Each structure stands twice: as structure tokens, then as C-alpha cells.
Amino acid sequence: MKRNILIHPDPRLKKICAPVADITDALRALADDMLETMYDAPGIGLAAPQLGVTDRLIVLDCVKEEGAAPRSLVMFNPVVLSSSDETNVYEEGCLSIPEQYGEVTRPKVVDVEWMDRDGNAQRETFDELWATCVQHEIDHLQGKLFIDYLKPLRRQMITRKMQKLKREMARG
Ligand code: NI
């Protein structure tokens, strides 16, 4: 089931999310909803707080080649174990900040550990876009948005645009 994505600014996007102890059927259903919502948007990543749920859960699929097989990853309690000194700059966006983009510098390679939907520990090294995306999504679990990396003036400008967008959406 597709769900509504919260739009910045929203206090629920600033919360620090709680670790998931047991992966219940309800959490697996939430992960399915997140994937459906992400693909529908379309986006390459989504974090539970963007749906108003403060659990440490993210989903991503950064396969972008036309016709390539999708690779959807569901990560409970994802943790960056190590990151490269080498950095990468990507123009990032966020489904909670529609149509706004900004360049963010992050480690180019990260080693990430998480629990999959069956509760099995997984570990993988991500590079390039996958690395940026997984770091962006893990930031969401700490209440951090990509605009927090931008200069204050740019961040304020984007926030004002989003406030205006939300007023327009509320009017319908
Ligand atoms: Ni985001």
C-alpha cells in the first residue's frame, strides 16, 4: 500500500529513530509499503520517518540503468561501520523536499551493516551513488536532512519554499 510522504518542515522528520528489536509482520508490511511508495514517487531511497514512523528502517534501490533488474534493499538498524577518506559530491534530493536539490559531499565508500527482513545480519560495501544514498537514508534516522549540509541561507530558502508548498497543498 502506498503511503503519504511527510514534507519538510515537519517535527517528525527531526526525530531520532529507535532501533528495531524484533522484525514483526507489521514491520515487514511497513517495509513493503515503503518500497511501493519509493518506486511510485519515483525515488531511490526512503526512510521510515518520512512516513511518520520512528523506527530504524530504510529501503533503497539505486539501480538506474534502463531495463536493468531492480535491486531493492530493506535495512533494519543500518550502521556505517567505516567510511573512506575519499569523498564524492552528488546533487542530492529528497522525497520529503520535492524538487529541491543541493550538492552534498560525503565519503565515497562506506561499509554498512544491517538486519534484513528475515532478521539476518548483512554487511556490504557501497560505492558512488549507493554509498551516498545509504548515508542520506541513515541520516534520516538521526533526524538529519541533506539540506542540513547546505549553507544556512540556501537551507532557509528551501524551507520557505516547502512551507509555501505545504500551504498550497493544504488548500487543495
Ligand atoms: Ni531523503
PDB file of C-alpha atoms in Angstrom, residues 8 16 24 28 34 39 51-52 55 64 77-78 80 82 96 102-103 107 121 146 149 151 156 164:
ATOM      1  CA  HIS A   8       9.732  19.195   5.362  1.00  0.00           C
ATOM      2  CA  ILE A  16      15.946  10.237  16.343  1.00  0.00           C
ATOM      3  CA  THR A  24       7.419  -8.365  13.105  1.00  0.00           C
ATOM      4  CA  ARG A  28       7.747  -6.297   7.072  1.00  0.00           C
ATOM      5  CA  MET A  34       7.971   1.904   1.842  1.00  0.00           C
ATOM      6  CA  TYR A  39       9.126   3.246  -6.536  1.00  0.00           C
ATOM      7  CA  LEU A  51       6.162   8.086   6.618  1.00  0.00           C
ATOM      8  CA  GLY A  52       5.927   9.281  10.227  1.00  0.00           C
ATOM      9  CA  ASP A  55      11.812   3.027  13.604  1.00  0.00           C
ATOM     10  CA  LYS A  64      19.143   3.339 -12.651  1.00  0.00           C
ATOM     11  CA  ASN A  77      19.085  -0.860  12.131  1.00  0.00           C
ATOM     12  CA  PRO A  78      21.632   0.105   9.452  1.00  0.00           C
ATOM     13  CA  VAL A  80      28.004   2.652   8.906  1.00  0.00           C
ATOM     14  CA  SER A  82      33.619   2.545   8.282  1.00  0.00           C
ATOM     15  CA  SER A  96      10.374  14.982   1.686  1.00  0.00           C
ATOM     16  CA  GLY A 102      21.854  20.589  -3.463  1.00  0.00           C
ATOM     17  CA  GLU A 103      25.421  19.359  -3.668  1.00  0.00           C
ATOM     18  CA  PRO A 107      32.548   9.635   1.940  1.00  0.00           C
ATOM     19  CA  ALA A 121      22.778  -9.769   9.709  1.00  0.00           C
ATOM     20  CA  PHE A 146      20.502  16.708   3.184  1.00  0.00           C
ATOM     21  CA  TYR A 149      24.696  20.148   4.864  1.00  0.00           C
ATOM     22  CA  LYS A 151      24.750  26.835   3.674  1.00  0.00           C
ATOM     23  CA  GLN A 156      16.292  28.702   4.762  1.00  0.00           C
ATOM     24  CA  LYS A 164       4.655  27.636   0.799  1.00  0.00           C
TER      25      LYS A 164
END
